[in-house]
GROMACS .gro file of C-alpha atoms in nm:
model
  380
    1MET     CA    1  -3.762  -4.148   4.258
    2LEU     CA    2  -3.414  -3.987   4.255
    3GLY     CA    3  -3.321  -4.186   3.945
    4LYS     CA    4  -3.630  -4.060   3.762
    5LYS     CA    5  -3.551  -3.696   3.850
    6THR     CA    6  -3.194  -3.744   3.735
    7SER     CA    7  -3.314  -3.887   3.404
    8ILE     CA    8  -3.551  -3.592   3.351
    9LEU     CA    9  -3.272  -3.346   3.433
   10LEU     CA   10  -3.036  -3.512   3.188
   11LEU     CA   11  -3.307  -3.505   2.922
   12LEU     CA   12  -3.367  -3.134   2.982
   13LEU     CA   13  -2.995  -3.062   2.959
   14LEU     CA   14  -2.977  -3.256   2.633
   15VAL     CA   15  -3.272  -3.066   2.485
   16LEU     CA   16  -3.132  -2.731   2.595
   17GLY     CA   17  -2.793  -2.821   2.453
   18CYS     CA   18  -2.944  -2.913   2.118
   19SER     CA   19  -3.164  -2.603   2.101
   20GLY     CA   20  -2.890  -2.359   2.198
   21LYS     CA   21  -2.700  -2.142   1.954
   22LYS     CA   22  -2.529  -2.353   1.690
   23ASP     CA   23  -2.179  -2.303   1.562
   24GLU     CA   24  -2.217  -2.028   1.304
   25THR     CA   25  -1.944  -2.175   1.086
   26THR     CA   26  -2.099  -2.340   0.785
   27SER     CA   27  -2.015  -2.710   0.800
   28ARG     CA   28  -1.858  -2.850   0.489
   29GLU     CA   29  -2.008  -3.188   0.578
   30ASN     CA   30  -2.364  -3.054   0.588
   31VAL     CA   31  -2.364  -2.873   0.253
   32ALA     CA   32  -2.428  -3.053  -0.072
   33GLU     CA   33  -2.130  -3.091  -0.303
   34PRO     CA   34  -2.002  -2.961  -0.533
   35LEU     CA   35  -1.956  -2.606  -0.413
   36ASN     CA   36  -1.966  -2.275  -0.597
   37LEU     CA   37  -1.668  -2.043  -0.557
   38ILE     CA   38  -1.685  -1.665  -0.597
   39LEU     CA   39  -1.359  -1.473  -0.572
   40MET     CA   40  -1.385  -1.094  -0.562
   41ILE     CA   41  -1.070  -0.887  -0.605
   42GLY     CA   42  -1.068  -0.520  -0.515
   43ASP     CA   43  -0.760  -0.413  -0.709
   44GLY     CA   44  -0.548  -0.187  -0.486
   45MET     CA   45  -0.784  -0.231  -0.191
   46GLY     CA   46  -0.615  -0.207   0.147
   47ILE     CA   47  -0.759  -0.159   0.495
   48SER     CA   48  -0.805   0.217   0.451
   49GLN     CA   49  -0.991   0.169   0.124
   50VAL     CA   50  -1.234  -0.064   0.303
   51THR     CA   51  -1.255   0.184   0.591
   52SER     CA   52  -1.367   0.457   0.352
   53ALA     CA   53  -1.691   0.267   0.288
   54PHE     CA   54  -1.780   0.308   0.656
   55TYR     CA   55  -1.732   0.686   0.657
   56PHE     CA   56  -1.844   0.795   0.311
   57GLY     CA   57  -2.126   0.555   0.227
   58GLU     CA   58  -2.493   0.625   0.294
   59LYS     CA   59  -2.561   0.289   0.461
   60THR     CA   60  -2.383   0.015   0.651
   61PRO     CA   61  -2.129  -0.140   0.413
   62ASN     CA   62  -2.172  -0.499   0.302
   63PHE     CA   63  -1.818  -0.557   0.427
   64LYS     CA   64  -1.970  -0.568   0.775
   65GLN     CA   65  -2.160  -0.888   0.694
   66PHE     CA   66  -1.836  -1.088   0.712
   67GLU     CA   67  -1.744  -1.251   1.042
   68TYR     CA   68  -1.423  -1.414   0.923
   69VAL     CA   69  -1.151  -1.172   0.819
   70GLY     CA   70  -0.779  -1.227   0.763
   71LEU     CA   71  -0.479  -1.039   0.626
   72SER     CA   72  -0.244  -1.138   0.347
   73LEU     CA   73   0.109  -1.040   0.256
   74THR     CA   74   0.141  -0.958  -0.112
   75SER     CA   75   0.513  -0.949  -0.200
   76SER     CA   76   0.629  -1.118  -0.522
   77THR     CA   77   0.945  -1.325  -0.566
   78SER     CA   78   1.124  -1.036  -0.735
   79HIS     CA   79   0.992  -0.732  -0.545
   80LEU     CA   80   0.860  -0.666  -0.197
   81ILE     CA   81   0.604  -0.439  -0.362
   82THR     CA   82   0.404  -0.644  -0.610
   83ASP     CA   83   0.190  -0.558  -0.912
   84SER     CA   84  -0.149  -0.691  -1.020
   85ALA     CA   85   0.004  -0.955  -1.246
   86SER     CA   86   0.212  -1.136  -0.986
   87GLY     CA   87  -0.047  -1.063  -0.717
   88ALA     CA   88  -0.332  -1.218  -0.916
   89THR     CA   89  -0.113  -1.506  -1.032
   90ALA     CA   90  -0.045  -1.594  -0.666
   91LEU     CA   91  -0.421  -1.599  -0.608
   92SER     CA   92  -0.497  -1.800  -0.921
   93THR     CA   93  -0.216  -2.058  -0.903
   94GLY     CA   94  -0.106  -2.079  -0.541
   95GLU     CA   95   0.251  -1.995  -0.635
   96LYS     CA   96   0.432  -1.664  -0.595
   97THR     CA   97   0.610  -1.535  -0.901
   98TYR     CA   98   0.798  -1.234  -1.033
   99ARG     CA   99   0.643  -0.895  -1.098
  100ARG     CA  100   0.462  -0.868  -1.435
  101ALA     CA  101   0.418  -1.246  -1.473
  102ILE     CA  102   0.083  -1.379  -1.593
  103GLY     CA  103   0.005  -1.739  -1.500
  104VAL     CA  104   0.369  -1.849  -1.503
  105SER     CA  105   0.624  -1.941  -1.237
  106LYS     CA  106   0.933  -1.742  -1.146
  107ASP     CA  107   1.106  -1.953  -1.415
  108THR     CA  108   0.834  -1.857  -1.671
  109LEU     CA  109   0.684  -2.207  -1.674
  110PRO     CA  110   0.305  -2.221  -1.718
  111LEU     CA  111   0.113  -2.290  -1.398
  112PRO     CA  112  -0.237  -2.443  -1.377
  113THR     CA  113  -0.489  -2.187  -1.257
  114ILE     CA  114  -0.785  -2.249  -1.032
  115LEU     CA  115  -1.017  -2.159  -1.320
  116GLU     CA  116  -0.857  -2.422  -1.542
  117GLN     CA  117  -0.852  -2.686  -1.270
  118LEU     CA  118  -1.217  -2.640  -1.180
  119GLN     CA  119  -1.316  -2.621  -1.545
  120ALA     CA  120  -1.157  -2.966  -1.591
  121LYS     CA  121  -1.384  -3.091  -1.311
  122GLY     CA  122  -1.698  -2.973  -1.491
  123TYR     CA  123  -1.734  -2.629  -1.336
  124GLN     CA  124  -1.878  -2.335  -1.522
  125THR     CA  125  -1.641  -2.038  -1.521
  126GLY     CA  126  -1.675  -1.662  -1.546
  127LEU     CA  127  -1.478  -1.339  -1.526
  128VAL     CA  128  -1.597  -0.981  -1.478
  129SER     CA  129  -1.363  -0.681  -1.487
  130LEU     CA  130  -1.386  -0.305  -1.537
  131THR     CA  131  -1.063  -0.312  -1.737
  132SER     CA  132  -0.983  -0.497  -2.055
  133LEU     CA  133  -1.034  -0.869  -1.999
  134THR     CA  134  -0.672  -0.904  -2.112
  135HIS     CA  135  -0.556  -0.687  -1.822
  136ALA     CA  136  -0.333  -0.834  -1.551
  137THR     CA  137  -0.592  -0.948  -1.296
  138PRO     CA  138  -0.843  -1.131  -1.517
  139ALA     CA  139  -0.567  -1.257  -1.750
  140SER     CA  140  -0.393  -1.431  -1.461
  141PHE     CA  141  -0.681  -1.678  -1.440
  142TYR     CA  142  -0.657  -1.811  -1.797
  143ALA     CA  143  -0.336  -1.696  -1.971
  144HIS     CA  144   0.030  -1.796  -1.943
  145VAL     CA  145   0.271  -1.529  -2.068
  146LYS     CA  146   0.594  -1.384  -1.935
  147ASP     CA  147   0.478  -1.020  -1.935
  148ARG     CA  148   0.146  -0.852  -1.863
  149ASP     CA  149   0.171  -0.619  -2.163
  150MET     CA  150   0.142  -0.906  -2.412
  151HIS     CA  151  -0.226  -0.820  -2.463
  152GLU     CA  152  -0.264  -0.973  -2.809
  153GLU     CA  153  -0.117  -1.306  -2.697
  154ILE     CA  154  -0.335  -1.293  -2.386
  155ALA     CA  155  -0.643  -1.232  -2.603
  156GLU     CA  156  -0.565  -1.552  -2.794
  157TYR     CA  157  -0.564  -1.743  -2.467
  158MET     CA  158  -0.895  -1.584  -2.376
  159VAL     CA  159  -1.086  -1.690  -2.686
  160ASN     CA  160  -0.954  -2.044  -2.649
  161ALA     CA  161  -1.008  -2.069  -2.274
  162ASN     CA  162  -1.369  -2.195  -2.297
  163ILE     CA  163  -1.488  -1.949  -2.031
  164ASP     CA  164  -1.866  -1.945  -2.002
  165PHE     CA  165  -1.929  -1.584  -1.900
  166LEU     CA  166  -1.709  -1.286  -1.983
  167ALA     CA  167  -1.789  -0.921  -1.913
  168GLY     CA  168  -1.550  -0.628  -1.941
  169GLY     CA  169  -1.350  -0.433  -2.198
  170GLY     CA  170  -1.079  -0.507  -2.453
  171ILE     CA  171  -1.232  -0.485  -2.800
  172LYS     CA  172  -0.912  -0.357  -2.959
  173TYR     CA  173  -0.707  -0.658  -2.850
  174LEU     CA  174  -0.945  -0.887  -3.035
  175SER     CA  175  -1.011  -0.684  -3.350
  176GLU     CA  176  -0.737  -0.423  -3.399
  177ARG     CA  177  -0.443  -0.660  -3.397
  178LYS     CA  178  -0.098  -0.652  -3.553
  179ASP     CA  179  -0.153  -0.999  -3.699
  180GLY     CA  180  -0.471  -0.882  -3.874
  181HIS     CA  181  -0.686  -1.151  -3.713
  182ASN     CA  182  -1.031  -1.075  -3.576
  183LEU     CA  183  -1.075  -1.291  -3.269
  184PHE     CA  184  -1.444  -1.208  -3.251
  185ASP     CA  185  -1.474  -1.446  -3.547
  186SER     CA  186  -1.322  -1.715  -3.327
  187LEU     CA  187  -1.570  -1.648  -3.047
  188LEU     CA  188  -1.858  -1.676  -3.293
  189LYS     CA  189  -1.708  -1.994  -3.436
  190PHE     CA  190  -1.706  -2.136  -3.083
  191ASN     CA  191  -2.080  -2.053  -3.061
  192TYR     CA  192  -2.049  -1.761  -2.817
  193ASN     CA  193  -2.320  -1.503  -2.780
  194VAL     CA  194  -2.113  -1.187  -2.836
  195ASP     CA  195  -2.229  -0.836  -2.751
  196THR     CA  196  -2.009  -0.526  -2.785
  197LEU     CA  197  -2.288  -0.272  -2.733
  198SER     CA  198  -2.462  -0.351  -2.406
  199LEU     CA  199  -2.489  -0.589  -2.116
  200SER     CA  200  -2.786  -0.774  -2.261
  201LYS     CA  201  -2.953  -1.080  -2.113
  202PRO     CA  202  -2.718  -1.381  -2.134
  203VAL     CA  203  -2.821  -1.662  -2.368
  204MET     CA  204  -2.863  -1.967  -2.148
  205ASN     CA  205  -2.769  -2.234  -2.403
  206LYS     CA  206  -2.452  -2.053  -2.512
  207GLN     CA  207  -2.139  -1.909  -2.363
  208ASN     CA  208  -2.151  -1.532  -2.340
  209ALA     CA  209  -1.894  -1.257  -2.402
  210PHE     CA  210  -1.993  -0.898  -2.324
  211ILE     CA  211  -1.694  -0.691  -2.435
  212LEU     CA  212  -1.817  -0.335  -2.410
  213ALA     CA  213  -1.519  -0.100  -2.439
  214ASN     CA  214  -1.223  -0.059  -2.668
  215ASP     CA  215  -0.993  -0.093  -2.367
  216ALA     CA  216  -1.114  -0.026  -2.010
  217LEU     CA  217  -1.465   0.083  -1.918
  218PRO     CA  218  -1.509   0.434  -1.773
  219ASN     CA  219  -1.447   0.493  -1.404
  220LYS     CA  220  -1.727   0.615  -1.175
  221LEU     CA  221  -1.622   0.979  -1.208
  222GLU     CA  222  -1.647   0.944  -1.587
  223GLY     CA  223  -2.008   0.833  -1.559
  224ARG     CA  224  -1.998   0.455  -1.533
  225LYS     CA  225  -2.330   0.339  -1.394
  226ASP     CA  226  -2.389   0.002  -1.229
  227PHE     CA  227  -2.198  -0.218  -1.471
  228LEU     CA  228  -2.010  -0.410  -1.200
  229PRO     CA  229  -2.308  -0.512  -0.984
  230GLU     CA  230  -2.527  -0.567  -1.291
  231ALA     CA  231  -2.271  -0.782  -1.474
  232THR     CA  232  -2.213  -0.980  -1.155
  233LYS     CA  233  -2.586  -1.036  -1.109
  234ALA     CA  234  -2.623  -1.138  -1.475
  235GLY     CA  235  -2.341  -1.388  -1.439
  236LEU     CA  236  -2.487  -1.538  -1.121
  237GLU     CA  237  -2.831  -1.573  -1.280
  238TYR     CA  238  -2.673  -1.737  -1.583
  239PHE     CA  239  -2.484  -1.991  -1.371
  240GLU     CA  240  -2.788  -2.052  -1.153
  241GLY     CA  241  -3.006  -2.125  -1.455
  242ARG     CA  242  -2.763  -2.384  -1.588
  243GLU     CA  243  -2.762  -2.575  -1.257
  244LYS     CA  244  -2.392  -2.660  -1.251
  245PRO     CA  245  -2.128  -2.551  -0.999
  246PHE     CA  246  -1.921  -2.251  -1.100
  247PHE     CA  247  -1.608  -2.047  -1.038
  248PHE     CA  248  -1.661  -1.671  -1.077
  249MET     CA  249  -1.394  -1.400  -1.043
  250VAL     CA  250  -1.515  -1.040  -1.014
  251GLU     CA  251  -1.267  -0.752  -1.016
  252GLY     CA  252  -1.326  -0.399  -0.888
  253SER     CA  253  -1.046  -0.254  -1.099
  254TYR     CA  254  -1.058   0.120  -1.041
  255ILE     CA  255  -0.992   0.123  -0.667
  256ASP     CA  256  -0.630   0.085  -0.779
  257TRP     CA  257  -0.659   0.361  -1.035
  258GLY     CA  258  -0.799   0.598  -0.772
  259GLY     CA  259  -0.487   0.537  -0.566
  260HIS     CA  260  -0.257   0.594  -0.864
  261ALA     CA  261  -0.437   0.922  -0.937
  262MET     CA  262  -0.430   1.009  -0.564
  263SER     CA  263  -0.798   1.088  -0.611
  264ASP     CA  264  -0.996   1.044  -0.291
  265GLU     CA  265  -1.325   1.088  -0.475
  266MET     CA  266  -1.246   0.819  -0.734
  267MET     CA  267  -1.122   0.578  -0.472
  268ILE     CA  268  -1.427   0.628  -0.251
  269GLN     CA  269  -1.678   0.590  -0.533
  270GLU     CA  270  -1.506   0.277  -0.665
  271VAL     CA  271  -1.496   0.118  -0.319
  272LEU     CA  272  -1.866   0.190  -0.272
  273ASP     CA  273  -1.940   0.038  -0.614
  274PHE     CA  274  -1.739  -0.272  -0.519
  275ASP     CA  275  -1.923  -0.292  -0.186
  276LYS     CA  276  -2.255  -0.272  -0.371
  277THR     CA  277  -2.141  -0.564  -0.586
  278ILE     CA  278  -2.049  -0.758  -0.272
  279GLY     CA  279  -2.412  -0.708  -0.167
  280VAL     CA  280  -2.531  -0.876  -0.488
  281VAL     CA  281  -2.302  -1.173  -0.421
  282LEU     CA  282  -2.407  -1.209  -0.057
  283GLU     CA  283  -2.774  -1.211  -0.159
  284PHE     CA  284  -2.692  -1.502  -0.390
  285LEU     CA  285  -2.512  -1.676  -0.103
  286LYS     CA  286  -2.823  -1.654   0.115
  287LYS     CA  287  -3.018  -1.852  -0.147
  288HIS     CA  288  -2.731  -2.088  -0.228
  289PRO     CA  289  -2.546  -2.184   0.091
  290ASN     CA  290  -2.332  -2.435  -0.097
  291THR     CA  291  -2.110  -2.142  -0.194
  292LEU     CA  292  -1.787  -1.987  -0.070
  293VAL     CA  293  -1.732  -1.614  -0.119
  294VAL     CA  294  -1.379  -1.475  -0.078
  295VAL     CA  295  -1.313  -1.101  -0.107
  296THR     CA  296  -0.955  -0.975  -0.113
  297ALA     CA  297  -0.705  -0.756  -0.301
  298ASP     CA  298  -0.393  -0.811  -0.507
  299HIS     CA  299  -0.211  -0.524  -0.328
  300GLU     CA  300  -0.273  -0.182  -0.178
  301THR     CA  301  -0.231   0.135  -0.384
  302GLY     CA  302  -0.157   0.488  -0.266
  303GLY     CA  303  -0.061   0.428   0.095
  304ALA     CA  304  -0.408   0.555   0.181
  305SER     CA  305  -0.513   0.658   0.530
  306ILE     CA  306  -0.828   0.801   0.683
  307GLY     CA  307  -0.732   1.108   0.884
  308LYS     CA  308  -0.854   1.435   1.029
  309TYR     CA  309  -1.048   1.682   0.817
  310TYR     CA  310  -0.955   2.051   0.840
  311GLU     CA  311  -1.101   2.373   0.709
  312ILE     CA  312  -0.939   2.717   0.701
  313ASP     CA  313  -1.125   2.994   0.883
  314GLU     CA  314  -1.137   3.362   0.785
  315ASN     CA  315  -0.815   3.427   0.975
  316GLY     CA  316  -0.624   3.157   0.795
  317ASN     CA  317  -0.630   2.919   1.090
  318LYS     CA  318  -0.661   2.545   1.030
  319ILE     CA  319  -0.967   2.417   1.216
  320GLU     CA  320  -1.041   2.048   1.266
  321ILE     CA  321  -1.398   1.945   1.177
  322PRO     CA  322  -1.484   1.678   1.438
  323LYS     CA  323  -1.755   1.503   1.237
  324LYS     CA  324  -1.564   1.469   0.910
  325VAL     CA  325  -1.265   1.265   0.792
  326LYS     CA  326  -1.039   1.286   0.489
  327VAL     CA  327  -0.857   1.035   0.268
  328ASN     CA  328  -0.483   1.099   0.250
  329PHE     CA  329  -0.232   0.938   0.016
  330ASN     CA  330   0.143   0.914   0.070
  331SER     CA  331   0.222   0.773  -0.275
  332ASP     CA  332   0.081   0.728  -0.623
  333GLN     CA  333   0.220   0.374  -0.638
  334HIS     CA  334   0.153   0.030  -0.496
  335THR     CA  335   0.264  -0.038  -0.139
  336ALA     CA  336   0.366  -0.341   0.067
  337ALA     CA  337   0.075  -0.296   0.309
  338LEU     CA  338  -0.111  -0.609   0.415
  339VAL     CA  339  -0.451  -0.642   0.250
  340PRO     CA  340  -0.775  -0.780   0.395
  341VAL     CA  341  -0.928  -1.118   0.317
  342PHE     CA  342  -1.301  -1.157   0.384
  343ALA     CA  343  -1.472  -1.497   0.365
  344LYS     CA  344  -1.832  -1.608   0.399
  345GLY     CA  345  -2.002  -1.939   0.333
  346VAL     CA  346  -1.869  -2.291   0.332
  347GLY     CA  347  -1.522  -2.311   0.489
  348GLU     CA  348  -1.516  -1.944   0.585
  349GLU     CA  349  -1.323  -2.017   0.905
  350LEU     CA  350  -1.012  -2.117   0.711
  351PHE     CA  351  -0.946  -1.757   0.607
  352LYS     CA  352  -0.884  -1.599   0.947
  353GLY     CA  353  -0.527  -1.516   1.047
  354ILE     CA  354  -0.229  -1.369   0.863
  355TYR     CA  355  -0.074  -1.552   0.570
  356GLU     CA  356   0.090  -1.511   0.229
  357ASN     CA  357  -0.134  -1.427  -0.066
  358ASN     CA  358  -0.069  -1.757  -0.245
  359GLU     CA  359  -0.219  -1.940   0.054
  360ILE     CA  360  -0.562  -1.808  -0.046
  361TYR     CA  361  -0.557  -2.042  -0.346
  362HIS     CA  362  -0.474  -2.341  -0.128
  363LYS     CA  363  -0.743  -2.250   0.124
  364MET     CA  364  -1.004  -2.225  -0.152
  365LEU     CA  365  -0.909  -2.565  -0.292
  366GLU     CA  366  -0.913  -2.714   0.057
  367VAL     CA  367  -1.271  -2.599   0.095
  368LEU     CA  368  -1.362  -2.742  -0.244
  369GLY     CA  369  -1.189  -3.069  -0.161
  370THR     CA  370  -0.968  -3.037  -0.468
  371LYS     CA  371  -0.600  -3.120  -0.445
  372ASN     CA  372  -0.346  -2.894  -0.606
  373ALA     CA  373  -0.232  -3.018  -0.947
  374SER     CA  374   0.146  -3.050  -0.940
  375GLU     CA  375   0.199  -3.078  -1.311
  376THR     CA  376   0.218  -2.774  -1.535
  377ILE     CA  377  -0.006  -2.727  -1.835
  378SER     CA  378   0.095  -2.664  -2.190
  379LYS     CA  379   0.047  -2.334  -2.361
  380ASN     CA  380  -0.231  -2.315  -2.618
   0.00000   0.00000   0.00000
C-alpha cells in the first residue's frame, strides 16, 4: 500500500512540475528556423531619453514590455565619444572602427555587414530612417566608405545593395548629383517600385523604395505625422506577405537631433514616436514568435537628465513642483554615457549585462546560428 501511495505522490509532483510556470525565455530549440531579426536604433537615445517616455507619455511605454535589458559602451577606436557612423558600424559589422567610418575597419578595409551576410543566406532586407537613407546609421548597413559625408558614393552603394524595402529621405543624393547621373533610373532598371510622394502600399512582387524627402524628413515639431510607425508596419506587412525570413533596421533619427538642439520638447516627442514604433514591432512579434527584436542606440546625445521642475512665484522665489519633472541637458554634443539594449523574442536572454557595442552584432548572429564571416567583401 505504501508503494502505491508513493507512486501516486511522485505522479502528482511530476504533473505539478510540468504544469507550473515555464521558463519565460523563448527557447531557440522550440522555434522554427530561420528567424526574423528586427534591430531598432534610437539615435542618441540614452537612459534619460528612455526615462522621458515614462514621465511625459500618456500611457505606459512599450519599453516596459522588455524583461531583458543590458547596457553597452559606445566608444570608437579613435575617440571615447563616438558618432553615429562608427557606432552603427560596430552594430552592423561587429567590429569597432574610427569616428566617421561607414562599414569599414579602422584601416579603412570594407567589412561585411549583418544585412549583407543575411541577404546572402536568402533573407529579405529592409531599412527605415527619418534621415536621408545615405545618412550615417542606415548607410552603415550597406555601404563601405571612409567618411560619412560621402553621400553620393553611399547612394551608389544603396541602389546596388539589392535591399527589398527602403523608406526615408535622400532624393537629392540620387538625382541632384555632381556626376549628373540619376540613380532613380537605376532603381527602376532593377525593377523597384519607387515612390517619392507618399508612403503608398508596397508592391508585393517588387522591391520597394519610398524616398520621400530631399534630405531628411521633418521632425515631430515640424509636423511629421506617423511616418516611422507606419513605414515600419508597411515593411513588416510586406515581409510577412512574402513568407521569407527578414532583417529589418528601423532608426528613430531625431532623438539625437533633439539632444543637439538641447530641445526637451523635440527629444520627448521623438522618443514617444520611437516608443510607438516599438509597439508596432512588438505586436508583430506576438504573431511571429520566431523573431528577435533588439532595441538600442548608437550613442547618447546631450547628457540628458530628468530632474526637478521649478516655477517662480510672484516674489521671485524658485518653487519646486512635486508632481512635475524637467529634462536638462549639459551639452549639445554626443556623450560617452552607456546606452540601453532591450531584447525580446528568441535568444533575448543573451542581451542582459554590460558589454561593448560591437558585441550586439555577435549576440544577434549567435541567436540566428550564423557564424561571423572573417573575410572582407569587395567594394561595388
